[in-house]
Structure formats: structure tokens, C-alpha cells
Short mmCIF file of N, CA and C in Angstrom, two decimals:
data_model
loop_
_atom_site.label_atom_id
_atom_site.label_comp_id
_atom_site.label_asym_id
_atom_site.label_seq_id
_atom_site.Cartn_x
_atom_site.Cartn_y
_atom_site.Cartn_z
N VAL R 1 -62.09 91.42 4.75
CA VAL R 1 -62.76 90.54 5.82
C VAL R 1 -61.66 90.52 6.86
N SER R 2 -62.02 90.73 8.15
CA SER R 2 -61.10 90.74 9.20
C SER R 2 -61.77 90.03 10.49
N TYR R 3 -60.85 89.57 11.30
CA TYR R 3 -61.31 88.84 12.56
C TYR R 3 -60.36 89.08 13.68
N ALA R 4 -60.78 89.32 14.82
CA ALA R 4 -59.99 89.51 16.04
C ALA R 4 -60.63 88.87 17.19
N ALA R 5 -59.87 88.15 17.99
CA ALA R 5 -60.42 87.50 19.26
C ALA R 5 -59.20 87.19 20.17
N GLY R 6 -59.31 87.78 21.30
CA GLY R 6 -58.23 87.70 22.27
C GLY R 6 -57.00 88.27 21.70
N GLY R 7 -55.84 87.76 21.62
CA GLY R 7 -54.65 88.38 21.09
C GLY R 7 -54.37 88.01 19.58
N LEU R 8 -55.39 87.23 18.92
CA LEU R 8 -55.19 86.84 17.54
C LEU R 8 -55.92 87.85 16.57
N SER R 9 -55.40 88.07 15.55
CA SER R 9 -56.15 88.88 14.58
C SER R 9 -55.83 88.37 13.15
N ALA R 10 -56.75 88.59 12.24
CA ALA R 10 -56.47 87.92 10.75
C ALA R 10 -57.22 88.83 9.87
N SER R 11 -56.80 89.00 8.72
CA SER R 11 -57.54 89.89 7.66
C SER R 11 -57.27 89.31 6.23
N TYR R 12 -58.25 89.37 5.35
CA TYR R 12 -57.94 89.16 4.03
C TYR R 12 -58.49 90.37 3.16
N GLU R 13 -57.77 90.80 2.27
CA GLU R 13 -58.23 91.96 1.47
C GLU R 13 -57.83 91.72 0.05
N THR R 14 -58.77 91.89 -0.96
CA THR R 14 -58.58 91.62 -2.36
C THR R 14 -59.07 92.83 -3.15
N ASP R 15 -58.33 93.11 -4.13
CA ASP R 15 -58.72 94.10 -5.07
C ASP R 15 -59.34 93.45 -6.31
N THR R 16 -60.51 93.37 -6.60
CA THR R 16 -61.20 92.60 -7.66
C THR R 16 -60.67 93.10 -9.05
N ALA R 17 -60.35 94.32 -9.29
CA ALA R 17 -59.98 94.74 -10.57
C ALA R 17 -58.60 94.23 -10.98
N SER R 18 -57.59 94.22 -9.94
CA SER R 18 -56.26 93.76 -10.24
C SER R 18 -55.97 92.38 -9.80
N GLU R 19 -56.82 91.76 -8.91
CA GLU R 19 -56.75 90.58 -8.23
C GLU R 19 -55.58 90.48 -7.25
N ASP R 20 -55.10 91.66 -6.79
CA ASP R 20 -54.07 91.75 -5.77
C ASP R 20 -54.80 91.25 -4.54
N THR R 21 -53.95 90.60 -3.68
CA THR R 21 -54.45 90.15 -2.38
C THR R 21 -53.43 90.34 -1.26
N GLU R 22 -54.14 90.54 -0.06
CA GLU R 22 -53.07 90.75 1.22
C GLU R 22 -53.80 89.96 2.34
N ILE R 23 -53.05 89.14 2.88
CA ILE R 23 -53.51 88.25 4.02
C ILE R 23 -52.57 88.63 5.26
N LYS R 24 -53.10 88.98 6.41
CA LYS R 24 -52.51 89.40 7.44
C LYS R 24 -52.89 88.50 8.66
N VAL R 25 -51.92 88.08 9.50
CA VAL R 25 -52.08 87.27 10.65
C VAL R 25 -51.30 87.97 11.74
N GLY R 26 -51.80 88.18 12.85
CA GLY R 26 -51.11 88.72 13.97
C GLY R 26 -51.49 88.11 15.35
N TYR R 27 -50.46 88.33 16.27
CA TYR R 27 -50.67 87.84 17.66
C TYR R 27 -49.99 88.77 18.55
N ALA R 28 -50.80 89.14 19.63
CA ALA R 28 -50.31 89.99 20.66
C ALA R 28 -50.59 89.34 22.06
N SER R 29 -49.62 89.39 22.77
CA SER R 29 -49.69 88.85 24.25
C SER R 29 -48.70 89.73 25.14
N GLY R 30 -49.48 90.44 25.91
CA GLY R 30 -48.56 91.28 26.70
C GLY R 30 -47.81 92.33 25.97
N ASP R 31 -46.48 92.36 26.13
CA ASP R 31 -45.64 93.36 25.46
C ASP R 31 -45.09 92.69 24.19
N LEU R 32 -45.57 91.44 23.76
CA LEU R 32 -45.01 90.80 22.50
C LEU R 32 -46.06 90.94 21.45
N THR R 33 -45.63 91.32 20.22
CA THR R 33 -46.53 91.30 19.06
C THR R 33 -45.72 90.52 17.98
N VAL R 34 -46.34 89.58 17.19
CA VAL R 34 -45.88 88.96 16.07
C VAL R 34 -46.84 89.13 14.95
N GLY R 35 -46.28 89.35 13.71
CA GLY R 35 -47.19 89.53 12.51
C GLY R 35 -46.60 88.72 11.30
N LEU R 36 -47.58 88.37 10.46
CA LEU R 36 -47.13 87.80 9.25
C LEU R 36 -48.09 88.33 8.13
N THR R 37 -47.46 88.79 7.12
CA THR R 37 -48.33 89.44 5.98
C THR R 37 -47.87 88.76 4.72
N LEU R 38 -48.78 88.31 3.89
CA LEU R 38 -48.64 87.68 2.69
C LEU R 38 -49.16 88.53 1.57
N ASP R 39 -48.45 89.08 0.62
CA ASP R 39 -48.89 90.00 -0.46
C ASP R 39 -48.65 89.28 -1.81
N GLU R 40 -49.77 89.42 -2.61
CA GLU R 40 -49.60 89.04 -4.02
C GLU R 40 -49.95 90.27 -4.83
N ASN R 41 -49.10 90.92 -5.28
CA ASN R 41 -49.28 92.35 -5.85
C ASN R 41 -48.90 92.39 -7.41
N ASN R 42 -49.12 93.53 -7.98
CA ASN R 42 -48.79 93.84 -9.41
C ASN R 42 -49.60 92.99 -10.27
N ASN R 43 -50.78 92.75 -10.03
CA ASN R 43 -51.71 92.02 -10.93
C ASN R 43 -51.47 90.54 -10.90
N ALA R 44 -52.44 89.76 -10.90
CA ALA R 44 -52.35 88.34 -10.75
C ALA R 44 -51.43 87.67 -12.00
N ASN R 45 -51.52 88.25 -13.17
CA ASN R 45 -50.77 87.70 -14.32
C ASN R 45 -49.27 87.80 -14.22
N ALA R 46 -48.87 88.97 -13.68
CA ALA R 46 -47.34 89.12 -13.65
C ALA R 46 -47.07 89.55 -12.16
N GLY R 47 -47.79 88.79 -11.13
CA GLY R 47 -47.71 89.10 -9.78
C GLY R 47 -46.35 88.81 -9.10
N ASP R 48 -46.14 89.71 -8.15
CA ASP R 48 -44.92 89.39 -7.18
C ASP R 48 -45.58 88.96 -5.87
N ALA R 49 -45.07 87.97 -5.37
CA ALA R 49 -45.53 87.41 -3.99
C ALA R 49 -44.53 87.84 -3.03
N LEU R 50 -44.92 88.26 -1.90
CA LEU R 50 -44.09 88.89 -0.86
C LEU R 50 -44.55 88.38 0.55
N THR R 51 -43.79 87.79 1.27
CA THR R 51 -44.13 87.41 2.65
C THR R 51 -43.29 88.18 3.69
N THR R 52 -43.90 88.82 4.55
CA THR R 52 -43.15 89.71 5.55
C THR R 52 -43.52 89.11 6.93
N THR R 53 -42.51 89.00 7.83
CA THR R 53 -42.77 88.60 9.17
C THR R 53 -42.23 89.73 10.07
N SER R 54 -42.66 89.94 11.17
CA SER R 54 -42.37 91.03 12.14
C SER R 54 -42.57 90.57 13.60
N VAL R 55 -41.68 90.97 14.44
CA VAL R 55 -41.80 90.78 15.86
C VAL R 55 -41.41 92.10 16.60
N GLY R 56 -42.24 92.42 17.63
CA GLY R 56 -42.08 93.57 18.40
C GLY R 56 -42.09 93.21 19.82
N TYR R 57 -41.30 93.86 20.73
CA TYR R 57 -41.29 93.49 22.15
C TYR R 57 -40.88 94.82 22.96
N VAL R 58 -41.86 95.02 23.93
CA VAL R 58 -41.65 96.15 24.78
C VAL R 58 -41.08 95.78 26.15
N MET R 59 -40.01 96.36 26.60
CA MET R 59 -39.46 96.06 27.85
C MET R 59 -39.27 97.38 28.63
N GLY R 60 -40.33 97.71 29.42
CA GLY R 60 -40.27 98.99 30.09
C GLY R 60 -40.35 100.10 29.23
N ASP R 61 -39.18 100.95 29.22
CA ASP R 61 -39.09 102.14 28.36
C ASP R 61 -38.44 101.82 27.07
N ALA R 62 -38.02 100.49 26.76
CA ALA R 62 -37.38 100.12 25.51
C ALA R 62 -38.34 99.38 24.71
N THR R 63 -38.29 99.55 23.36
CA THR R 63 -39.01 98.74 22.37
C THR R 63 -38.08 98.24 21.19
N ILE R 64 -38.25 96.98 21.03
CA ILE R 64 -37.50 96.27 20.10
C ILE R 64 -38.32 95.85 18.91
N ALA R 65 -38.00 96.18 17.63
CA ALA R 65 -38.78 95.76 16.48
C ALA R 65 -37.90 95.18 15.33
N ILE R 66 -38.36 94.11 14.90
CA ILE R 66 -37.51 93.48 13.75
C ILE R 66 -38.69 93.02 12.83
N SER R 67 -38.30 93.19 11.39
CA SER R 67 -39.10 92.79 10.40
C SER R 67 -38.20 92.25 9.27
N ALA R 68 -38.66 91.25 8.47
CA ALA R 68 -37.94 90.80 7.38
C ALA R 68 -38.85 90.14 6.36
N ASP R 69 -38.48 90.13 5.14
CA ASP R 69 -39.38 89.57 4.06
C ASP R 69 -38.52 88.60 3.25
N ASP R 70 -39.18 87.84 2.41
CA ASP R 70 -38.49 86.81 1.63
C ASP R 70 -37.81 87.45 0.34
N ALA R 71 -37.80 88.74 0.14
CA ALA R 71 -36.99 89.46 -0.74
C ALA R 71 -35.59 89.87 -0.14
N ASP R 72 -35.26 89.32 1.02
CA ASP R 72 -33.91 89.70 1.78
C ASP R 72 -33.98 91.12 2.21
N ASP R 73 -35.08 91.84 2.39
CA ASP R 73 -35.08 93.13 3.09
C ASP R 73 -35.53 93.00 4.52
N TRP R 74 -34.75 93.68 5.33
CA TRP R 74 -35.05 93.51 6.79
C TRP R 74 -34.79 94.87 7.51
N ASP R 75 -35.42 95.16 8.66
CA ASP R 75 -35.17 96.28 9.34
C ASP R 75 -35.15 95.95 10.82
N ALA R 76 -34.29 96.45 11.63
CA ALA R 76 -34.31 96.30 12.99
C ALA R 76 -33.97 97.57 13.74
N SER R 77 -34.73 97.58 14.91
CA SER R 77 -34.58 98.91 15.66
C SER R 77 -34.78 98.80 17.17
N VAL R 78 -34.13 99.54 17.86
CA VAL R 78 -34.39 99.63 19.43
C VAL R 78 -34.71 100.95 19.72
N ALA R 79 -35.71 101.33 20.35
CA ALA R 79 -36.06 102.67 20.81
C ALA R 79 -36.10 102.68 22.34
N TYR R 80 -35.66 103.78 22.91
CA TYR R 80 -35.74 104.05 24.39
C TYR R 80 -36.32 105.40 24.67
N ALA R 81 -37.32 105.31 25.43
CA ALA R 81 -37.99 106.65 25.73
C ALA R 81 -37.70 106.84 27.35
N SER R 82 -37.21 108.18 27.42
CA SER R 82 -37.03 108.69 28.78
C SER R 82 -37.73 110.10 28.93
N GLY R 83 -38.71 110.11 29.56
CA GLY R 83 -39.50 111.43 29.74
C GLY R 83 -39.99 111.81 28.51
N ASN R 84 -39.57 113.08 27.95
CA ASN R 84 -39.97 113.67 26.62
C ASN R 84 -39.07 113.27 25.66
N THR R 85 -38.01 112.44 25.92
CA THR R 85 -37.07 112.17 24.77
C THR R 85 -37.11 110.72 24.42
N THR R 86 -37.07 110.51 23.11
CA THR R 86 -36.99 109.21 22.61
C THR R 86 -35.75 109.08 21.66
N MET R 87 -34.94 108.01 21.94
CA MET R 87 -33.74 107.67 21.11
C MET R 87 -33.99 106.40 20.29
N THR R 88 -33.80 106.38 19.03
CA THR R 88 -34.00 105.23 18.37
C THR R 88 -32.72 104.78 17.41
N LEU R 89 -32.27 103.54 17.52
CA LEU R 89 -31.08 103.06 16.80
C LEU R 89 -31.65 102.13 15.91
N ALA R 90 -31.28 102.13 14.50
CA ALA R 90 -31.98 101.35 13.55
C ALA R 90 -30.77 100.84 12.54
N ALA R 91 -31.21 99.65 11.94
CA ALA R 91 -30.14 99.16 10.88
C ALA R 91 -31.09 98.45 9.87
N ASP R 92 -30.53 98.25 8.68
CA ASP R 92 -31.32 97.48 7.68
C ASP R 92 -30.35 96.69 6.76
N GLU R 93 -30.94 95.98 5.70
CA GLU R 93 -30.23 94.97 4.92
C GLU R 93 -29.22 95.68 3.99
N ASN R 94 -29.27 97.02 3.88
CA ASN R 94 -28.17 97.76 3.12
C ASN R 94 -27.02 98.29 3.92
N SER R 95 -27.02 97.82 5.14
CA SER R 95 -25.87 98.26 6.04
C SER R 95 -26.02 99.87 6.40
N ILE R 96 -27.25 100.26 6.32
CA ILE R 96 -27.53 101.75 6.68
C ILE R 96 -28.00 101.74 8.12
N TYR R 97 -27.29 102.49 8.89
CA TYR R 97 -27.50 102.53 10.30
C TYR R 97 -27.89 103.96 10.66
N SER R 98 -28.84 104.15 11.61
CA SER R 98 -29.30 105.43 11.92
C SER R 98 -29.42 105.72 13.38
N LEU R 99 -29.43 106.85 13.86
CA LEU R 99 -29.69 107.28 15.18
C LEU R 99 -30.63 108.49 15.15
N LYS R 100 -31.76 108.35 15.85
CA LYS R 100 -32.73 109.42 15.85
C LYS R 100 -32.94 109.80 17.20
N LEU R 101 -33.00 111.18 17.54
CA LEU R 101 -33.37 111.76 18.79
C LEU R 101 -34.57 112.56 18.54
N ALA R 102 -35.70 112.24 19.38
CA ALA R 102 -36.89 113.12 19.27
C ALA R 102 -37.26 113.55 20.64
N TYR R 103 -37.67 114.87 20.82
CA TYR R 103 -37.97 115.55 22.02
C TYR R 103 -39.27 116.18 21.85
N ALA R 104 -40.17 116.26 22.69
CA ALA R 104 -41.49 116.95 22.78
C ALA R 104 -41.57 117.56 24.13
N SER R 105 -41.96 118.91 24.07
CA SER R 105 -42.19 119.70 25.34
C SER R 105 -43.27 120.70 25.13
N GLY R 106 -44.52 120.36 25.67
CA GLY R 106 -45.50 121.42 25.65
C GLY R 106 -45.91 121.54 24.05
N ASP R 107 -45.89 122.86 23.48
CA ASP R 107 -46.21 123.00 22.13
C ASP R 107 -45.09 122.81 21.14
N MET R 108 -43.84 122.36 21.60
CA MET R 108 -42.78 122.19 20.60
C MET R 108 -42.30 120.77 20.60
N THR R 109 -41.94 120.50 19.31
CA THR R 109 -41.34 119.13 19.07
C THR R 109 -40.00 119.28 18.31
N PHE R 110 -39.06 118.50 18.58
CA PHE R 110 -37.84 118.57 17.71
C PHE R 110 -37.26 117.16 17.52
N SER R 111 -36.83 116.92 16.24
CA SER R 111 -36.18 115.64 16.09
C SER R 111 -34.85 115.84 15.09
N ALA R 112 -34.02 114.96 15.37
CA ALA R 112 -32.75 114.99 14.48
C ALA R 112 -32.37 113.47 14.29
N ARG R 113 -31.99 113.22 13.11
CA ARG R 113 -31.73 111.91 12.65
C ARG R 113 -30.44 111.88 11.75
N GLN R 114 -29.48 111.00 11.92
CA GLN R 114 -28.29 110.76 11.21
C GLN R 114 -28.30 109.45 10.70
N GLU R 115 -28.14 109.32 9.41
CA GLU R 115 -28.13 107.98 8.70
C GLU R 115 -26.68 107.91 8.17
N PHE R 116 -25.96 106.75 8.30
CA PHE R 116 -24.71 106.48 7.78
C PHE R 116 -24.52 105.05 7.42
N GLY R 117 -23.44 104.82 6.71
CA GLY R 117 -23.10 103.50 6.17
C GLY R 117 -23.74 103.32 4.80
N GLY R 118 -24.18 102.09 4.50
CA GLY R 118 -24.64 101.81 3.12
C GLY R 118 -23.72 101.60 2.18
N THR R 119 -24.22 101.18 0.95
CA THR R 119 -23.31 100.79 -0.18
C THR R 119 -23.29 101.81 -1.27
N ALA R 120 -24.39 102.72 -1.20
CA ALA R 120 -24.36 103.86 -2.30
C ALA R 120 -23.97 105.15 -1.79
N ASP R 121 -23.64 106.08 -2.77
CA ASP R 121 -23.10 107.42 -2.27
C ASP R 121 -24.12 108.22 -1.56
N GLY R 122 -25.43 107.97 -1.85
CA GLY R 122 -26.46 108.76 -1.19
C GLY R 122 -27.12 108.16 0.04
N ASP R 123 -26.43 107.16 0.57
CA ASP R 123 -26.95 106.47 1.74
C ASP R 123 -26.66 107.05 3.02
N SER R 124 -25.86 108.01 3.15
CA SER R 124 -25.69 108.78 4.37
C SER R 124 -26.41 110.17 4.35
N GLU R 125 -27.23 110.42 5.32
CA GLU R 125 -28.13 111.71 5.31
C GLU R 125 -28.42 112.20 6.59
N THR R 126 -28.62 113.52 6.73
CA THR R 126 -28.88 114.12 7.93
C THR R 126 -30.30 114.72 7.89
N GLU R 127 -31.05 114.66 8.93
CA GLU R 127 -32.52 115.19 8.99
C GLU R 127 -32.60 115.86 10.28
N PHE R 128 -33.40 117.07 10.32
CA PHE R 128 -33.76 117.96 11.26
C PHE R 128 -35.19 118.19 11.13
N GLY R 129 -35.92 118.45 12.17
CA GLY R 129 -37.27 118.89 12.10
C GLY R 129 -37.76 119.42 13.36
N MET R 130 -38.58 120.52 13.32
CA MET R 130 -39.13 121.18 14.46
C MET R 130 -40.43 121.67 14.21
N THR R 131 -41.41 121.60 15.18
CA THR R 131 -42.68 122.22 14.89
C THR R 131 -42.98 122.85 16.31
N TYR R 132 -43.88 123.99 16.12
CA TYR R 132 -44.39 124.70 17.28
C TYR R 132 -45.89 124.92 17.07
N ALA R 133 -46.65 124.71 18.01
CA ALA R 133 -48.12 124.94 17.93
C ALA R 133 -48.58 125.58 19.13
N ALA R 134 -49.13 126.76 19.08
CA ALA R 134 -49.73 127.44 20.21
C ALA R 134 -51.01 128.16 19.82
N GLY R 135 -52.07 127.40 20.20
CA GLY R 135 -53.35 127.90 19.87
C GLY R 135 -53.64 127.77 18.50
N ASP R 136 -54.01 128.81 17.74
CA ASP R 136 -54.36 128.96 16.40
C ASP R 136 -53.10 128.95 15.45
N LEU R 137 -51.85 129.14 16.04
CA LEU R 137 -50.63 129.42 15.27
C LEU R 137 -49.89 128.16 15.22
N THR R 138 -49.45 127.75 14.04
CA THR R 138 -48.49 126.54 13.98
C THR R 138 -47.22 127.03 13.01
N PHE R 139 -46.11 126.52 13.43
CA PHE R 139 -44.95 126.76 12.53
C PHE R 139 -44.08 125.41 12.54
N GLY R 140 -43.41 125.20 11.32
CA GLY R 140 -42.67 123.88 11.16
C GLY R 140 -41.53 124.22 10.27
N ALA R 141 -40.44 123.46 10.51
CA ALA R 141 -39.30 123.61 9.53
C ALA R 141 -38.68 122.21 9.46
N SER R 142 -38.28 121.85 8.36
CA SER R 142 -37.64 120.39 8.21
C SER R 142 -36.38 120.57 7.13
N TYR R 143 -35.54 119.63 7.36
CA TYR R 143 -34.36 119.57 6.53
C TYR R 143 -34.04 118.14 6.41
N ASP R 144 -33.78 117.66 5.14
CA ASP R 144 -33.35 116.26 4.93
C ASP R 144 -32.41 116.27 3.75
N SER R 145 -31.07 116.12 4.01
CA SER R 145 -30.04 116.11 3.02
C SER R 145 -30.35 115.06 2.01
N GLY R 146 -30.99 113.92 2.24
CA GLY R 146 -31.25 113.01 1.23
C GLY R 146 -32.33 113.47 0.28
N ASN R 147 -32.98 114.56 0.49
CA ASN R 147 -34.00 115.10 -0.59
C ASN R 147 -33.45 116.25 -1.47
N ALA R 148 -32.19 116.36 -1.52
CA ALA R 148 -31.39 117.47 -2.27
C ALA R 148 -31.98 117.42 -3.76
N GLY R 149 -32.52 118.53 -4.29
CA GLY R 149 -32.92 118.64 -5.56
C GLY R 149 -34.46 118.34 -5.82
N ASN R 150 -35.12 117.80 -4.72
CA ASN R 150 -36.45 117.50 -4.76
C ASN R 150 -37.40 118.80 -4.58
N PHE R 151 -38.64 118.54 -5.00
CA PHE R 151 -39.56 119.80 -4.88
C PHE R 151 -40.72 119.44 -3.99
N GLY R 152 -41.53 120.44 -3.58
CA GLY R 152 -42.65 120.32 -2.77
C GLY R 152 -42.42 119.89 -1.53
N ASP R 153 -43.26 119.05 -0.98
CA ASP R 153 -43.16 118.59 0.41
C ASP R 153 -41.85 117.69 0.70
N GLU R 154 -41.25 117.11 -0.53
CA GLU R 154 -40.16 116.37 -0.49
C GLU R 154 -38.89 117.16 -0.71
N ALA R 155 -38.83 118.54 -0.69
CA ALA R 155 -37.63 119.28 -0.88
C ALA R 155 -36.70 119.07 0.26
N GLU R 156 -35.42 119.45 0.00
CA GLU R 156 -34.48 119.29 1.03
C GLU R 156 -34.81 120.25 2.35
N THR R 157 -35.23 121.25 2.14
CA THR R 157 -35.63 122.30 3.17
C THR R 157 -37.08 122.69 2.95
N VAL R 158 -37.98 122.60 4.00
CA VAL R 158 -39.34 123.15 3.96
C VAL R 158 -39.71 123.84 5.26
N VAL R 159 -40.20 125.06 5.06
CA VAL R 159 -40.65 125.88 6.18
C VAL R 159 -42.10 126.10 5.93
N ASN R 160 -42.95 125.99 7.03
CA ASN R 160 -44.29 126.27 6.85
C ASN R 160 -44.93 127.03 8.04
N ALA R 161 -45.92 127.70 7.94
CA ALA R 161 -46.65 128.27 9.09
C ALA R 161 -48.15 128.40 8.65
N SER R 162 -49.05 128.28 9.75
CA SER R 162 -50.42 128.58 9.38
C SER R 162 -51.03 129.27 10.59
N TYR R 163 -52.18 129.88 10.35
CA TYR R 163 -52.91 130.67 11.45
C TYR R 163 -54.39 130.41 11.11
N ALA R 164 -55.08 130.04 12.16
CA ALA R 164 -56.57 129.79 12.02
C ALA R 164 -57.22 130.73 12.84
N VAL R 165 -58.33 131.43 12.25
CA VAL R 165 -59.13 132.36 13.00
C VAL R 165 -60.53 132.37 12.42
N ASP R 166 -61.54 132.20 13.30
CA ASP R 166 -62.88 132.36 12.81
C ASP R 166 -63.28 131.51 11.67
N GLY R 167 -62.76 130.30 11.56
CA GLY R 167 -63.14 129.45 10.55
C GLY R 167 -62.36 129.47 9.21
N ALA R 168 -61.36 130.43 9.18
CA ALA R 168 -60.53 130.53 8.05
C ALA R 168 -59.04 130.31 8.54
N THR R 169 -58.38 129.60 7.61
CA THR R 169 -56.95 129.14 7.86
C THR R 169 -56.18 129.85 6.87
N ILE R 170 -55.06 130.57 7.22
CA ILE R 170 -54.19 131.09 6.37
C ILE R 170 -52.84 130.33 6.41
N ALA R 171 -52.28 129.70 5.35
CA ALA R 171 -51.14 128.97 5.44
C ALA R 171 -50.04 129.36 4.48
N ALA R 172 -48.94 129.22 4.74
CA ALA R 172 -47.71 129.56 3.85
C ALA R 172 -46.70 128.46 3.94
N LYS R 173 -46.03 128.22 2.79
CA LYS R 173 -45.00 127.15 2.74
C LYS R 173 -43.91 127.55 1.82
N ALA R 174 -42.66 127.38 2.10
CA ALA R 174 -41.52 127.75 1.16
C ALA R 174 -40.58 126.57 1.30
N THR R 175 -39.80 126.44 0.20
CA THR R 175 -38.82 125.48 0.10
C THR R 175 -37.48 125.94 -0.41
N ASP R 176 -36.43 125.17 -0.37
CA ASP R 176 -35.14 125.65 -0.82
C ASP R 176 -35.00 125.67 -2.43
N GLN R 177 -36.06 125.25 -2.98
CA GLN R 177 -36.21 125.39 -4.53
C GLN R 177 -36.88 126.53 -4.98
N ASP R 178 -36.98 127.61 -4.09
CA ASP R 178 -37.63 128.81 -4.43
C ASP R 178 -39.13 128.66 -4.74
N GLU R 179 -39.69 127.64 -4.10
CA GLU R 179 -41.19 127.50 -4.17
C GLU R 179 -41.82 128.16 -3.00
N VAL R 180 -42.77 128.94 -3.33
CA VAL R 180 -43.71 129.50 -2.26
C VAL R 180 -45.09 129.20 -2.48
N GLU R 181 -45.79 128.83 -1.41
CA GLU R 181 -47.22 128.45 -1.57
C GLU R 181 -48.01 129.24 -0.50
N VAL R 182 -49.08 129.97 -0.72
CA VAL R 182 -49.87 130.58 0.16
C VAL R 182 -51.21 130.30 -0.09
N SER R 183 -52.00 129.85 0.90
CA SER R 183 -53.39 129.39 0.66
C SER R 183 -54.17 129.93 1.84
N VAL R 184 -55.53 130.03 1.51
CA VAL R 184 -56.52 130.53 2.53
C VAL R 184 -57.69 129.48 2.27
N SER R 185 -58.19 128.93 3.42
CA SER R 185 -59.28 127.96 3.32
C SER R 185 -60.33 128.39 4.41
N PHE R 186 -61.53 127.95 4.14
CA PHE R 186 -62.63 128.46 5.04
C PHE R 186 -63.29 127.10 5.39
N ALA R 187 -63.76 127.09 6.59
CA ALA R 187 -64.64 125.93 7.23
C ALA R 187 -65.99 126.63 7.59
N PHE R 188 -67.09 126.04 7.11
CA PHE R 188 -68.49 126.48 7.42
C PHE R 188 -69.10 125.43 8.34
#
């Protein structure tokens, strides 16, 4: 069930099998957004209740976002957009700080993100990604040092390409784990 009027919104969702529920309340006015989410999850008998609040504010080309929950998790970020480039600075409850640069121009996008700080050995990581799409041809490559040893789409390095012609799409993907996937799909 959901309701919205003016800048107010509210919703209630329940899973009858597990009795999990989620209640959301939001308010938006101009450049300000405020949200409150109440979750009761993991089945009613052994459920975990979690309350999350969030605030966002847009000031011209800058966007500030803050969220926190009653389990002491929080995130804060400031993003600044200038033309085709967006820079985002973020921090969280684990003292992990990050800087991300994203650039889009025509058919190409590029992003780079560096995470540093934190309390665990794996908290610092480097991410790069780029995509190129021109008509029926797409190409992408991504690297995430935090995904070392993972497989599939979560591998440390993933390269993919696809080509669509006359209702058929040919796609290929490879990872740093010596995985290769080639597929052909048809649309009628």
C-alpha cells in the first residue's frame, strides 16, 4: 500500500509468508528530501528491527546525502557535478573514505574510485570502469581490487563486449579468473 500527496509519501509492505514488514515515510520540498524506513525482517519470530533515516539536499551542482540507522551504520557523501564530470567524496561508520570521479562524453563513460582507511586489511580498494556504446556495438571493462579471487560478474577484472544485428545479439565476457562466456540471443 502506498500514498503520495504534495511532498509527502508513505508506503507499507508486508510479506505474508515471513511476516516481514517495511514502512517508509518521506518528505520532499524543493531541494530537500527526508526519509524514514522501518524494517522488521528475518521472520517475525526471530526478527531484527531496523530504523533508517536519510536526508538529502541539492545546492546547485552539489548534492549532500546522509543516512544512518539504529544499528550504528551511517553513510555521508557530497557530490559535485561540473559538465560531464561528477566527483563524489564519501565516508561511513567504518572510517572508510572514498573519492570517485565519473566522466561521460557521448558514447563513452569512465569512472575511477579509490577507497582508503577503515579498520580491516581489505578496506582499501581501487576501482576503474569504462564503457563504450556506438550503435549496435558495446564494450566494457572494469577492475575492482576489493573483488580479488571472486568469480563471474564479481571478479576482480571483467571485460565484456556485445554486438546486436537483425534481432540477434552476440555477447562475450571474460574475467581474470580464466572464465570466458559467449552467448547468442534472438529477439522475435
